[in-house]
PDB file of C-alpha atoms in Angstrom:
ATOM      1  CA  MET H  35      33.756 -19.365 -34.001  1.00  0.00           C
ATOM      2  CA  GLU H  36      35.438 -19.147 -30.314  1.00  0.00           C
ATOM      3  CA  ASP H  37      33.331 -20.073 -27.184  1.00  0.00           C
ATOM      4  CA  PRO H  38      32.498 -17.154 -24.842  1.00  0.00           C
ATOM      5  CA  PRO H  39      34.178 -16.743 -22.016  1.00  0.00           C
ATOM      6  CA  GLU H  40      32.661 -18.790 -19.080  1.00  0.00           C
ATOM      7  CA  GLN H  41      31.069 -16.720 -16.549  1.00  0.00           C
ATOM      8  CA  PRO H  42      31.224 -17.341 -12.817  1.00  0.00           C
ATOM      9  CA  GLU H  43      28.327 -19.078 -11.142  1.00  0.00           C
ATOM     10  CA  THR H  44      26.267 -16.847  -9.325  1.00  0.00           C
ATOM     11  CA  SER H  45      23.659 -17.469  -6.790  1.00  0.00           C
ATOM     12  CA  PRO H  46      20.867 -15.769  -5.250  1.00  0.00           C
ATOM     13  CA  MET H  47      21.997 -13.052  -2.873  1.00  0.00           C
ATOM     14  CA  THR H  48      20.679 -13.783   0.699  1.00  0.00           C
ATOM     15  CA  THR H  49      21.081 -11.702   4.038  1.00  0.00           C
ATOM     16  CA  LYS H  50      21.310 -13.057   7.061  1.00  0.00           C
ATOM     17  CA  LEU H  51      18.894 -11.562   9.663  1.00  0.00           C
ATOM     18  CA  GLN H  52      20.475 -10.468  13.003  1.00  0.00           C
ATOM     19  CA  GLY H  53      19.393  -8.891  15.951  1.00  0.00           C
ATOM     20  CA  ASP H  54      15.612  -7.045  15.834  1.00  0.00           C
ATOM     21  CA  GLU H  55      15.929  -6.570  11.983  1.00  0.00           C
ATOM     22  CA  CYS H  56      12.570  -6.792  10.368  1.00  0.00           C
ATOM     23  CA  LEU H  57      11.532  -8.881   7.599  1.00  0.00           C
ATOM     24  CA  PRO H  58      10.140  -7.024   4.565  1.00  0.00           C
ATOM     25  CA  LEU H  59       6.136  -6.604   4.530  1.00  0.00           C
ATOM     26  CA  SER H  60       4.315  -9.010   2.541  1.00  0.00           C
ATOM     27  CA  GLY H  61       2.051  -6.606   0.996  1.00  0.00           C
ATOM     28  CA  LYS H  62      -0.920  -7.776   3.228  1.00  0.00           C
ATOM     29  CA  PRO H  63      -2.739  -5.238   5.123  1.00  0.00           C
ATOM     30  CA  TYR H  64      -0.822  -4.039   8.549  1.00  0.00           C
ATOM     31  CA  CYS H  65      -0.882  -1.060  10.620  1.00  0.00           C
ATOM     32  CA  ASP H  66       1.561   0.486  13.126  1.00  0.00           C
ATOM     33  CA  ILE H  67       1.660   1.372  16.726  1.00  0.00           C
ATOM     34  CA  ILE H  68       4.184   3.559  18.648  1.00  0.00           C
ATOM     35  CA  LEU H  69       4.001   1.989  22.107  1.00  0.00           C
ATOM     36  CA  ALA H  70       2.674   3.973  24.879  1.00  0.00           C
ATOM     37  CA  LYS H  71       2.859   3.222  28.706  1.00  0.00           C
ATOM     38  CA  SER H  72      -0.436   1.780  28.587  1.00  0.00           C
ATOM     39  CA  HIS H  73       0.439  -0.751  26.279  1.00  0.00           C
ATOM     40  CA  VAL H  74       3.365  -1.785  28.336  1.00  0.00           C
ATOM     41  CA  ARG H  75       4.228  -2.423  31.974  1.00  0.00           C
ATOM     42  CA  PRO H  76       1.949  -2.125  34.107  1.00  0.00           C
ATOM     43  CA  ARG H  77      -1.261  -2.246  32.264  1.00  0.00           C
ATOM     44  CA  TYR H  78      -0.625  -4.153  29.419  1.00  0.00           C
ATOM     45  CA  GLN H  79      -3.404  -3.005  27.250  1.00  0.00           C
ATOM     46  CA  MET H  80      -3.707  -3.027  23.340  1.00  0.00           C
ATOM     47  CA  ALA H  81      -6.220  -1.909  21.172  1.00  0.00           C
ATOM     48  CA  LEU H  82      -5.886  -2.378  17.249  1.00  0.00           C
ATOM     49  CA  PRO H  83      -5.923   0.381  15.168  1.00  0.00           C
ATOM     50  CA  VAL H  84      -9.349   1.264  13.150  1.00  0.00           C
ATOM     51  CA  LYS H  85      -7.191   0.527  10.223  1.00  0.00           C
ATOM     52  CA  LEU H  86      -7.274  -3.696  10.849  1.00  0.00           C
ATOM     53  CA  ASN H  87     -10.639  -3.278  12.911  1.00  0.00           C
ATOM     54  CA  ARG H  88     -12.175  -3.037   9.943  1.00  0.00           C
ATOM     55  CA  ILE H  89     -10.841  -5.817   8.327  1.00  0.00           C
ATOM     56  CA  ILE H  90     -11.038  -8.387  11.462  1.00  0.00           C
ATOM     57  CA  PRO H  91     -14.563  -9.667  11.941  1.00  0.00           C
ATOM     58  CA  PRO H  92     -16.259  -7.960  14.908  1.00  0.00           C
ATOM     59  CA  LEU H  93     -15.949 -11.683  17.296  1.00  0.00           C
ATOM     60  CA  VAL H  94     -14.122 -12.864  20.383  1.00  0.00           C
ATOM     61  CA  ILE H  95     -12.012 -15.478  18.314  1.00  0.00           C
ATOM     62  CA  PRO H  96      -8.172 -16.940  18.927  1.00  0.00           C
ATOM     63  CA  MET H  97      -5.213 -14.890  17.697  1.00  0.00           C
ATOM     64  CA  VAL H  98      -1.962 -15.666  17.126  1.00  0.00           C
ATOM     65  CA  LEU H  99       0.987 -13.098  16.976  1.00  0.00           C
ATOM     66  CA  THR H 100       4.143 -14.357  15.581  1.00  0.00           C
ATOM     67  CA  TYR H 101       7.485 -13.008  15.720  1.00  0.00           C
ATOM     68  CA  ARG H 102      10.812 -14.003  14.967  1.00  0.00           C
ATOM     69  CA  GLY H 103       9.655 -17.791  14.697  1.00  0.00           C
ATOM     70  CA  LYS H 104       7.605 -17.973  17.813  1.00  0.00           C
ATOM     71  CA  ASN H 105       3.977 -17.888  18.315  1.00  0.00           C
ATOM     72  CA  TRP H 106       2.117 -15.927  21.348  1.00  0.00           C
ATOM     73  CA  GLU H 107      -1.702 -17.102  21.657  1.00  0.00           C
ATOM     74  CA  MET H 108      -4.294 -14.751  23.185  1.00  0.00           C
ATOM     75  CA  LEU H 109      -8.000 -13.820  22.347  1.00  0.00           C
ATOM     76  CA  TYR H 110      -9.084 -10.824  20.061  1.00  0.00           C
ATOM     77  CA  LYS H 111     -11.871  -9.513  21.708  1.00  0.00           C
ATOM     78  CA  GLY H 112     -13.775  -7.327  18.907  1.00  0.00           C
ATOM     79  CA  THR H 113     -17.077  -7.564  20.273  1.00  0.00           C
ATOM     80  CA  HIS H 114     -17.061  -3.945  21.431  1.00  0.00           C
ATOM     81  CA  THR H 115     -16.335  -0.415  19.791  1.00  0.00           C
ATOM     82  CA  VAL H 116     -12.366  -0.822  20.995  1.00  0.00           C
ATOM     83  CA  LYS H 117     -11.075  -4.043  19.825  1.00  0.00           C
ATOM     84  CA  TRP H 118      -8.702  -5.425  22.189  1.00  0.00           C
ATOM     85  CA  LEU H 119      -6.252  -7.989  22.503  1.00  0.00           C
ATOM     86  CA  GLY H 120      -6.484 -10.450  25.699  1.00  0.00           C
ATOM     87  CA  SER H 121      -4.082 -11.580  28.138  1.00  0.00           C
ATOM     88  CA  GLY H 122      -1.496 -13.155  25.896  1.00  0.00           C
ATOM     89  CA  TRP H 123      -0.437  -9.778  24.730  1.00  0.00           C
ATOM     90  CA  LYS H 124       1.245  -9.265  28.406  1.00  0.00           C
ATOM     91  CA  ALA H 125       3.489 -12.377  27.596  1.00  0.00           C
ATOM     92  CA  PHE H 126       4.497 -10.874  24.228  1.00  0.00           C
ATOM     93  CA  VAL H 127       5.339  -7.943  25.819  1.00  0.00           C
ATOM     94  CA  ASP H 128       7.462  -9.147  28.395  1.00  0.00           C
ATOM     95  CA  ASP H 129       8.935 -12.056  26.452  1.00  0.00           C
ATOM     96  CA  ASN H 130      10.420  -9.434  23.481  1.00  0.00           C
ATOM     97  CA  ASP H 131      11.146  -6.823  26.319  1.00  0.00           C
ATOM     98  CA  LEU H 132       9.071  -4.220  24.906  1.00  0.00           C
ATOM     99  CA  LYS H 133       8.757  -0.528  26.403  1.00  0.00           C
ATOM    100  CA  ALA H 134       7.233   2.402  25.568  1.00  0.00           C
ATOM    101  CA  GLY H 135       8.583   4.407  22.408  1.00  0.00           C
ATOM    102  CA  ASP H 136       9.205   0.764  20.668  1.00  0.00           C
ATOM    103  CA  ALA H 137       7.071   0.648  17.744  1.00  0.00           C
ATOM    104  CA  CYS H 138       5.277  -2.477  16.739  1.00  0.00           C
ATOM    105  CA  VAL H 139       4.121  -3.113  12.908  1.00  0.00           C
ATOM    106  CA  PHE H 140       1.209  -5.862  13.030  1.00  0.00           C
ATOM    107  CA  GLU H 141       0.624  -7.308   9.464  1.00  0.00           C
ATOM    108  CA  LEU H 142      -2.647  -9.454   9.175  1.00  0.00           C
ATOM    109  CA  MET H 143      -1.594 -12.898   7.575  1.00  0.00           C
ATOM    110  CA  GLU H 144      -4.668 -14.661   7.906  1.00  0.00           C
ATOM    111  CA  SER H 145      -8.356 -13.518   9.288  1.00  0.00           C
ATOM    112  CA  CYS H 146     -11.388 -15.540   9.495  1.00  0.00           C
ATOM    113  CA  ARG H 147     -14.560 -16.428  11.478  1.00  0.00           C
ATOM    114  CA  THR H 148     -12.358 -18.971  13.420  1.00  0.00           C
ATOM    115  CA  LYS H 149      -8.885 -17.535  13.950  1.00  0.00           C
ATOM    116  CA  ILE H 150      -6.440 -14.484  13.086  1.00  0.00           C
ATOM    117  CA  ILE H 151      -2.755 -14.400  12.631  1.00  0.00           C
ATOM    118  CA  LEU H 152      -0.693 -11.247  12.930  1.00  0.00           C
ATOM    119  CA  ARG H 153       2.918 -11.081  12.119  1.00  0.00           C
ATOM    120  CA  VAL H 154       4.576  -8.395  14.228  1.00  0.00           C
ATOM    121  CA  HIS H 155       7.845  -6.551  13.001  1.00  0.00           C
ATOM    122  CA  ILE H 156       9.460  -4.671  16.219  1.00  0.00           C
ATOM    123  CA  LEU H 157      11.547  -1.228  15.610  1.00  0.00           C
ATOM    124  CA  ARG H 158      13.146  -0.578  18.883  1.00  0.00           C
ATOM    125  CA  GLY H 159      12.967   3.340  19.967  1.00  0.00           C
ATOM    126  CA  ASN H 160      16.567   3.337  21.268  1.00  0.00           C
ATOM    127  CA  ILE H 161      18.676   6.282  20.268  1.00  0.00           C
ATOM    128  CA  PRO H 162      22.410   6.342  20.933  1.00  0.00           C
ATOM    129  CA  SER H 163      23.019   8.594  23.976  1.00  0.00           C
ATOM    130  CA  GLU H 164      25.531  10.531  21.306  1.00  0.00           C
ATOM    131  CA  PHE H 165      23.042  11.374  19.168  1.00  0.00           C
ATOM    132  CA  LEU H 166      20.257  12.452  21.549  1.00  0.00           C
ATOM    133  CA  ASP H 167      21.829  16.085  21.787  1.00  0.00           C
ATOM    134  CA  LYS H 168      21.421  16.334  18.084  1.00  0.00           C
ATOM    135  CA  VAL H 169      17.720  15.245  18.116  1.00  0.00           C
ATOM    136  CA  GLU H 170      15.835  18.368  17.368  1.00  0.00           C
ATOM    137  CA  GLY H 171      14.892  19.538  20.699  1.00  0.00           C
ATOM    138  CA  GLY H 172      16.181  16.821  22.602  1.00  0.00           C
ATOM    139  CA  GLY H 173      13.235  14.608  21.988  1.00  0.00           C
ATOM    140  CA  GLY H 174      14.521  11.950  23.921  1.00  0.00           C
ATOM    141  CA  ASN H 175      13.814  10.021  27.245  1.00  0.00           C
ATOM    142  CA  ALA H 176      16.390   9.389  30.098  1.00  0.00           C
ATOM    143  CA  ASP H 177      16.857   6.019  28.735  1.00  0.00           C
ATOM    144  CA  GLY H 178      17.542   7.151  25.045  1.00  0.00           C
ATOM    145  CA  ARG H 179      13.875   5.976  23.957  1.00  0.00           C
ATOM    146  CA  LEU H 180      11.767   8.669  21.762  1.00  0.00           C
ATOM    147  CA  GLY H 181       8.774   9.687  23.605  1.00  0.00           C
ATOM    148  CA  SER H 182       7.704  13.088  21.905  1.00  0.00           C
ATOM    149  CA  GLY H 183       4.409  11.651  20.873  1.00  0.00           C
ATOM    150  CA  ARG H 184       5.000  12.260  17.278  1.00  0.00           C
ATOM    151  CA  VAL H 185       4.446   9.553  14.565  1.00  0.00           C
ATOM    152  CA  ALA H 186       5.855   9.058  11.595  1.00  0.00           C
ATOM    153  CA  PRO H 187       3.371   7.405   9.130  1.00  0.00           C
ATOM    154  CA  PHE H 188       4.661   3.938   7.622  1.00  0.00           C
ATOM    155  CA  ASP H 189       2.061   4.270   4.608  1.00  0.00           C
TER     156      ASP H 189
END
């Protein structure tokens, strides 16, 4: 009996992330937000959607946002009807050059009575100028970002 032909050695497929590419969601709870002017300069106000507020404890506790291997520490102010991110949100916005029209997906990695960790995925709202005229009804702002207020659901 003849030995079968030798198969080339295969290795698992890997993909190197570049720029602002997103990692896949882990299956943990998440919410998505299209950033408005009030979320970024000059006001820097971020309230988490009800979808996560039901899971996160109603406390003022440390929160960490993680993005591309970096961490931003802030306070989660969860004692009022609206649950706010503290002053560290401003640093996150500025460090990642977030603008109105960008989207953030907040994935709840850890939540307990002493801390919250959210992994953030950033989806830039830029549309190349050559496509702006082809977007139904124009839809783009002068800087190439979407700004219609329409939100496509993630789930």
